[in-house]
């Protein structure tokens, strides 16, 4: 059995699978004929947007909360949206308090979704680093337990169950394209996939502005990045300057990291909707975007990617589907009607 840094192993992921069984597992793995035609191999979509909270983050949050010490009064976390939703859901199931710290860049739809699950939301600053600082303050001031969105062994193990399910369903998968942010998903999937099938390619894909993990791997150590508005807002934020787990795992196990532009994300969101009839966040489609843009080598066998969530601003989604221009801070993403 292959062991990753600091003891996150296939055994840990299999233990998480038992915790999640019947609650946050067995999401569909469906083929995309359009993407298969574009890449020349079967192309599979793991539909984590079908989770009860609309995102894969429920897996890691449920596993982390299930492993909290008895008597834990409450939890806190920083989040770009979906991790906070997962923590809120898991805390409510256990009957404990949850406080989610978020930056002002997080879309209001995600803030509202977290509050609807019963968690408290604290908006602080314009970056994930500032939100994390507030979460850590709450640990000291109020005795809450912090659950990192990516640098936590139980979170990583929970996300890794996606890799298990994909290879259980399709053992012939040759390449996994994994949305890459703080690295909890990529780390967990890579540990699972490489343990089961060492020759499989696991590639992290992220937006080309504020790509914290990509830049950290290139530098050989965690680096700070400037956060900017993005269609892939769920991939925003740093990885933490003292990252213990997700950074070394991603550094050691990812075969490559690839960047995509906002225009490529925009187009891939249209492709996923018009060709596969799937509503998903911009962060979900980066694997499609890299494939459509020709940024990946020709695959040797079937390809799988993860449609990570559906918790997006629907007004923005409607504008993208209509082909409108989108203003993201100082950046204008030029739109186009699909098929023209």
Short mmCIF file of C-alpha atoms in Angstrom, two decimals:
data_model
loop_
_atom_site.label_atom_id
_atom_site.label_comp_id
_atom_site.label_asym_id
_atom_site.label_seq_id
_atom_site.Cartn_x
_atom_site.Cartn_y
_atom_site.Cartn_z
CA UNK A 1 0.00 0.00 0.00
CA UNK A 2 1.37 3.39 -0.99
CA UNK A 3 1.58 5.84 1.89
CA UNK A 4 1.45 9.59 1.38
CA UNK A 5 2.91 12.27 3.57
CA UNK A 6 1.96 12.29 7.26
CA UNK A 7 0.10 9.00 7.10
CA UNK A 8 -2.82 9.73 4.74
CA UNK A 9 -3.22 6.28 3.23
CA UNK A 10 -5.62 4.18 1.23
CA UNK A 11 -6.69 2.63 4.56
CA UNK A 12 -7.69 6.09 5.84
CA UNK A 13 -9.74 6.69 2.70
CA UNK A 14 -11.45 3.32 3.01
CA UNK A 15 -12.31 4.17 6.63
CA UNK A 16 -13.84 7.42 5.41
CA UNK A 17 -15.83 5.46 2.84
CA UNK A 18 -17.50 3.57 5.69
CA UNK A 19 -18.39 6.85 7.44
CA UNK A 20 -19.96 8.31 4.29
CA UNK A 21 -21.85 5.21 3.17
CA UNK A 22 -25.47 5.96 2.36
CA UNK A 23 -25.10 9.69 3.06
CA UNK A 24 -22.54 11.26 0.71
CA UNK A 25 -21.37 8.47 -1.58
CA UNK A 26 -22.30 6.75 -4.84
CA UNK A 27 -22.75 9.86 -6.97
CA UNK A 28 -23.19 9.05 -10.68
CA UNK A 29 -20.28 8.59 -13.08
CA UNK A 30 -21.67 9.38 -16.52
CA UNK A 31 -20.17 9.51 -20.02
CA UNK A 32 -19.90 12.72 -22.06
CA UNK A 33 -20.13 11.73 -25.74
CA UNK A 34 -19.22 15.27 -26.82
CA UNK A 35 -16.04 15.37 -24.75
CA UNK A 36 -15.16 11.81 -25.80
CA UNK A 37 -15.29 12.93 -29.43
CA UNK A 38 -13.05 15.88 -28.63
CA UNK A 39 -10.35 13.89 -26.83
CA UNK A 40 -10.57 10.55 -28.66
CA UNK A 41 -11.24 8.47 -25.54
CA UNK A 42 -14.17 7.80 -23.23
CA UNK A 43 -14.68 10.89 -21.06
CA UNK A 44 -16.45 10.37 -17.71
CA UNK A 45 -18.03 12.97 -15.42
CA UNK A 46 -18.23 12.26 -11.67
CA UNK A 47 -21.34 14.20 -10.64
CA UNK A 48 -20.53 15.54 -7.19
CA UNK A 49 -22.96 18.37 -7.94
CA UNK A 50 -25.61 15.77 -7.01
CA UNK A 51 -24.53 15.69 -3.36
CA UNK A 52 -27.17 16.76 -0.75
CA UNK A 53 -25.40 20.13 -0.38
CA UNK A 54 -24.63 20.38 -4.10
CA UNK A 55 -20.86 19.86 -3.75
CA UNK A 56 -18.18 17.25 -3.03
CA UNK A 57 -17.08 19.09 0.11
CA UNK A 58 -19.70 17.21 2.11
CA UNK A 59 -17.47 14.12 2.04
CA UNK A 60 -14.51 15.68 3.83
CA UNK A 61 -16.67 17.68 6.23
CA UNK A 62 -18.72 14.66 7.33
CA UNK A 63 -15.59 12.59 7.87
CA UNK A 64 -13.88 15.35 9.86
CA UNK A 65 -16.91 16.02 12.06
CA UNK A 66 -17.42 12.28 12.63
CA UNK A 67 -13.87 12.09 13.99
CA UNK A 68 -14.14 15.03 16.39
CA UNK A 69 -13.50 14.28 20.08
CA UNK A 70 -16.54 13.58 22.19
CA UNK A 71 -17.86 16.70 23.86
CA UNK A 72 -16.82 19.07 21.05
CA UNK A 73 -19.08 22.11 21.42
CA UNK A 74 -18.62 23.61 18.00
CA UNK A 75 -16.53 23.98 14.87
CA UNK A 76 -15.21 26.78 12.72
CA UNK A 77 -13.66 27.01 9.28
CA UNK A 78 -12.76 29.38 6.49
CA UNK A 79 -14.40 28.76 3.14
CA UNK A 80 -15.01 30.03 -0.38
CA UNK A 81 -18.48 28.51 -0.03
CA UNK A 82 -18.79 24.77 -0.49
CA UNK A 83 -16.59 23.66 2.44
CA UNK A 84 -18.61 25.95 4.69
CA UNK A 85 -21.80 24.39 3.41
CA UNK A 86 -20.41 20.93 4.11
CA UNK A 87 -19.29 21.86 7.63
CA UNK A 88 -22.66 23.50 8.32
CA UNK A 89 -24.51 20.35 7.20
CA UNK A 90 -22.24 17.98 9.13
CA UNK A 91 -22.38 20.09 12.30
CA UNK A 92 -26.18 20.26 12.14
CA UNK A 93 -26.32 16.47 11.83
CA UNK A 94 -24.25 16.19 15.02
CA UNK A 95 -26.12 18.98 16.79
CA UNK A 96 -23.15 21.30 17.36
CA UNK A 97 -22.45 24.95 16.56
CA UNK A 98 -20.74 25.94 13.30
CA UNK A 99 -19.16 29.30 12.45
CA UNK A 100 -18.01 29.81 8.86
CA UNK A 101 -15.56 32.61 8.07
CA UNK A 102 -15.60 33.97 4.52
CA UNK A 103 -14.13 36.83 2.52
CA UNK A 104 -16.18 39.47 0.74
CA UNK A 105 -15.28 37.84 -2.61
CA UNK A 106 -17.60 34.89 -1.91
CA UNK A 107 -20.85 35.10 -3.96
CA UNK A 108 -23.93 35.96 -1.89
CA UNK A 109 -25.68 32.80 -3.06
CA UNK A 110 -23.08 30.72 -1.22
CA UNK A 111 -23.33 32.83 1.93
CA UNK A 112 -27.11 32.44 1.93
CA UNK A 113 -26.84 28.69 1.40
CA UNK A 114 -24.62 28.27 4.45
CA UNK A 115 -26.91 30.33 6.68
CA UNK A 116 -29.88 28.28 5.48
CA UNK A 117 -28.17 25.20 6.95
CA UNK A 118 -28.05 26.80 10.39
CA UNK A 119 -24.43 27.98 10.55
CA UNK A 120 -23.23 31.41 11.59
CA UNK A 121 -21.35 33.33 8.87
CA UNK A 122 -18.64 35.91 9.53
CA UNK A 123 -17.54 38.05 6.56
CA UNK A 124 -14.03 39.39 7.06
CA UNK A 125 -11.60 40.94 4.60
CA UNK A 126 -11.02 40.25 0.92
CA UNK A 127 -9.00 37.03 1.06
CA UNK A 128 -9.07 33.49 2.33
CA UNK A 129 -6.03 34.26 4.47
CA UNK A 130 -8.01 36.92 6.35
CA UNK A 131 -10.96 34.55 6.74
CA UNK A 132 -8.64 31.87 8.08
CA UNK A 133 -7.13 34.32 10.58
CA UNK A 134 -10.63 34.97 11.95
CA UNK A 135 -11.32 31.24 12.14
CA UNK A 136 -8.12 30.72 14.11
CA UNK A 137 -9.08 33.61 16.42
CA UNK A 138 -12.36 31.85 17.18
CA UNK A 139 -10.42 28.73 18.14
CA UNK A 140 -8.53 30.71 20.76
CA UNK A 141 -11.36 32.97 21.87
CA UNK A 142 -14.30 30.56 21.93
CA UNK A 143 -12.78 27.09 22.05
CA UNK A 144 -14.10 25.98 18.68
CA UNK A 145 -12.37 23.24 16.67
CA UNK A 146 -11.12 24.39 13.26
CA UNK A 147 -11.72 22.17 10.23
CA UNK A 148 -9.42 23.15 7.38
CA UNK A 149 -10.95 23.03 3.90
CA UNK A 150 -7.90 21.14 2.64
CA UNK A 151 -5.09 20.70 5.17
CA UNK A 152 -6.77 18.13 7.40
CA UNK A 153 -6.20 14.35 7.22
CA UNK A 154 -9.90 13.50 7.68
CA UNK A 155 -10.95 16.04 5.04
CA UNK A 156 -8.38 14.69 2.58
CA UNK A 157 -9.47 11.11 3.28
CA UNK A 158 -13.11 12.04 2.77
CA UNK A 159 -12.41 13.68 -0.59
CA UNK A 160 -10.28 10.68 -1.55
CA UNK A 161 -13.37 8.47 -1.56
CA UNK A 162 -14.22 10.07 -4.93
CA UNK A 163 -11.12 8.46 -6.41
CA UNK A 164 -12.12 5.10 -4.95
CA UNK A 165 -15.58 5.30 -6.46
CA UNK A 166 -14.32 6.37 -9.88
CA UNK A 167 -11.89 3.46 -10.13
CA UNK A 168 -14.40 0.98 -8.70
CA UNK A 169 -16.81 1.99 -11.48
CA UNK A 170 -14.20 2.24 -14.24
CA UNK A 171 -10.95 0.39 -13.44
CA UNK A 172 -9.74 1.22 -16.95
CA UNK A 173 -9.49 4.96 -16.26
CA UNK A 174 -6.13 6.22 -17.48
CA UNK A 175 -6.25 9.93 -16.56
CA UNK A 176 -7.99 11.89 -13.80
CA UNK A 177 -8.43 15.65 -14.25
CA UNK A 178 -8.99 17.13 -10.78
CA UNK A 179 -9.96 20.75 -10.01
CA UNK A 180 -7.10 22.17 -7.92
CA UNK A 181 -7.33 24.78 -5.19
CA UNK A 182 -6.01 24.19 -1.67
CA UNK A 183 -5.39 20.62 -2.70
CA UNK A 184 -7.64 18.62 -0.38
CA UNK A 185 -9.54 17.06 -3.29
CA UNK A 186 -6.49 16.54 -5.48
CA UNK A 187 -4.48 15.10 -2.60
CA UNK A 188 -7.18 12.64 -1.56
CA UNK A 189 -7.95 11.52 -5.09
CA UNK A 190 -4.23 11.14 -5.89
CA UNK A 191 -3.56 9.03 -2.78
CA UNK A 192 -6.48 6.72 -3.59
CA UNK A 193 -5.84 6.49 -7.32
CA UNK A 194 -2.08 5.96 -7.12
CA UNK A 195 -2.49 3.29 -4.42
CA UNK A 196 -4.99 1.35 -6.52
CA UNK A 197 -3.45 1.98 -9.95
CA UNK A 198 0.10 3.37 -9.72
CA UNK A 199 0.36 4.10 -13.45
CA UNK A 200 -2.70 6.35 -13.59
CA UNK A 201 -2.14 10.02 -14.49
CA UNK A 202 -3.57 12.51 -11.97
CA UNK A 203 -3.50 16.10 -13.23
CA UNK A 204 -4.54 19.14 -11.21
CA UNK A 205 -6.27 21.91 -13.18
CA UNK A 206 -6.93 25.45 -11.98
CA UNK A 207 -7.50 29.01 -13.17
CA UNK A 208 -4.51 31.02 -14.33
CA UNK A 209 -4.95 33.90 -11.85
CA UNK A 210 -4.22 33.25 -8.18
CA UNK A 211 -3.21 29.62 -8.76
CA UNK A 212 -1.80 29.02 -5.29
CA UNK A 213 -1.01 25.29 -5.42
CA UNK A 214 0.37 25.44 -8.95
CA UNK A 215 2.71 28.31 -8.04
CA UNK A 216 3.70 26.68 -4.73
CA UNK A 217 4.69 23.43 -6.45
CA UNK A 218 6.70 25.40 -9.00
CA UNK A 219 8.45 27.37 -6.24
CA UNK A 220 9.14 24.32 -4.07
CA UNK A 221 7.34 25.80 -1.06
CA UNK A 222 3.97 27.40 -0.22
CA UNK A 223 3.61 30.91 -1.63
CA UNK A 224 1.08 33.66 -1.13
CA UNK A 225 -1.09 34.77 -4.04
CA UNK A 226 -3.34 37.72 -4.72
CA UNK A 227 -6.98 36.67 -4.81
CA UNK A 228 -9.05 38.05 -7.67
CA UNK A 229 -12.63 37.46 -8.80
CA UNK A 230 -12.95 34.40 -11.04
CA UNK A 231 -15.62 32.31 -12.72
CA UNK A 232 -13.93 29.49 -10.80
CA UNK A 233 -14.42 31.25 -7.45
CA UNK A 234 -14.40 27.95 -5.54
CA UNK A 235 -10.74 27.52 -6.51
CA UNK A 236 -9.68 30.84 -4.97
CA UNK A 237 -7.50 31.34 -1.93
CA UNK A 238 -4.07 30.39 -0.66
CA UNK A 239 -2.86 27.03 0.61
CA UNK A 240 -1.51 28.33 3.91
CA UNK A 241 2.13 29.18 4.49
CA UNK A 242 2.43 26.33 7.01
CA UNK A 243 0.63 23.71 4.93
CA UNK A 244 1.40 20.26 6.39
CA UNK A 245 -0.56 17.84 4.23
CA UNK A 246 -2.16 18.87 0.96
CA UNK A 247 0.90 20.68 -0.43
CA UNK A 248 3.41 17.82 0.00
CA UNK A 249 0.90 15.25 -1.25
CA UNK A 250 0.08 17.27 -4.35
CA UNK A 251 3.76 18.01 -4.93
CA UNK A 252 4.68 14.34 -4.71
CA UNK A 253 1.71 12.63 -6.36
CA UNK A 254 0.30 14.94 -9.04
CA UNK A 255 1.75 14.21 -12.45
CA UNK A 256 1.19 17.78 -13.64
CA UNK A 257 -0.72 20.98 -12.95
CA UNK A 258 -2.37 22.93 -15.77
CA UNK A 259 -3.78 26.46 -15.95
CA UNK A 260 -6.87 27.62 -17.84
CA UNK A 261 -8.08 31.14 -18.62
CA UNK A 262 -11.38 32.75 -17.69
CA UNK A 263 -12.42 32.61 -21.36
CA UNK A 264 -11.69 28.87 -21.44
CA UNK A 265 -13.71 28.34 -18.25
CA UNK A 266 -16.58 30.38 -19.73
CA UNK A 267 -16.64 28.22 -22.85
CA UNK A 268 -16.42 24.96 -20.88
CA UNK A 269 -19.41 25.99 -18.73
CA UNK A 270 -21.39 26.44 -21.94
CA UNK A 271 -20.22 23.06 -23.28
CA UNK A 272 -21.23 21.24 -20.10
CA UNK A 273 -24.67 22.81 -20.17
CA UNK A 274 -25.52 22.69 -23.87
CA UNK A 275 -23.92 19.30 -24.61
CA UNK A 276 -24.49 17.42 -21.32
CA UNK A 277 -27.37 19.48 -19.83
CA UNK A 278 -25.49 19.94 -16.55
CA UNK A 279 -25.59 23.10 -14.41
CA UNK A 280 -22.26 23.49 -12.61
CA UNK A 281 -19.88 26.06 -11.15
CA UNK A 282 -16.94 27.40 -13.11
CA UNK A 283 -14.58 25.51 -10.81
CA UNK A 284 -16.12 22.22 -11.96
CA UNK A 285 -15.31 22.59 -15.62
CA UNK A 286 -11.57 23.26 -15.53
CA UNK A 287 -10.83 19.69 -16.63
CA UNK A 288 -13.11 20.14 -19.64
CA UNK A 289 -11.58 23.56 -20.28
CA UNK A 290 -8.02 22.20 -20.39
CA UNK A 291 -9.11 19.39 -22.73
CA UNK A 292 -11.04 21.69 -25.07
CA UNK A 293 -8.14 24.16 -25.18
CA UNK A 294 -5.65 21.45 -26.18
CA UNK A 295 -3.55 21.95 -23.05
CA UNK A 296 -3.24 18.25 -22.24
CA UNK A 297 -1.35 15.45 -24.00
CA UNK A 298 -3.47 12.98 -25.96
CA UNK A 299 -4.83 10.47 -23.41
CA UNK A 300 -3.88 6.80 -23.71
CA UNK A 301 -7.21 5.60 -22.33
CA UNK A 302 -10.44 6.74 -20.67
CA UNK A 303 -10.44 10.13 -18.91
CA UNK A 304 -12.40 11.09 -15.81
CA UNK A 305 -13.04 14.47 -14.24
CA UNK A 306 -15.04 15.66 -11.23
CA UNK A 307 -18.02 18.01 -11.53
CA UNK A 308 -17.47 19.36 -8.07
CA UNK A 309 -20.54 21.51 -7.35
CA UNK A 310 -23.62 23.41 -8.47
CA UNK A 311 -23.74 26.25 -5.91
CA UNK A 312 -23.37 29.20 -8.25
CA UNK A 313 -24.96 32.57 -8.88
CA UNK A 314 -27.75 31.64 -11.30
CA UNK A 315 -28.00 35.16 -12.72
CA UNK A 316 -24.33 34.93 -13.69
CA UNK A 317 -24.93 31.44 -15.10
CA UNK A 318 -27.83 32.68 -17.25
CA UNK A 319 -25.66 35.49 -18.62
CA UNK A 320 -22.90 33.04 -19.56
CA UNK A 321 -25.37 30.73 -21.28
CA UNK A 322 -26.73 33.74 -23.19
CA UNK A 323 -23.22 34.65 -24.34
CA UNK A 324 -23.00 37.97 -22.49
CA UNK A 325 -19.76 39.68 -21.50
CA UNK A 326 -18.86 39.14 -17.82
CA UNK A 327 -17.02 41.69 -15.69
CA UNK A 328 -14.80 40.12 -13.01
CA UNK A 329 -13.26 42.96 -11.03
CA UNK A 330 -10.88 44.66 -13.44
CA UNK A 331 -11.12 41.85 -16.00
CA UNK A 332 -13.68 41.68 -18.80
CA UNK A 333 -14.44 38.18 -20.06
CA UNK A 334 -15.71 38.51 -23.62
CA UNK A 335 -18.77 36.42 -24.19
CA UNK A 336 -20.02 34.55 -27.21
CA UNK A 337 -23.20 32.69 -27.99
CA UNK A 338 -22.65 28.96 -27.90
CA UNK A 339 -22.27 27.40 -31.32
CA UNK A 340 -21.47 30.65 -33.14
#
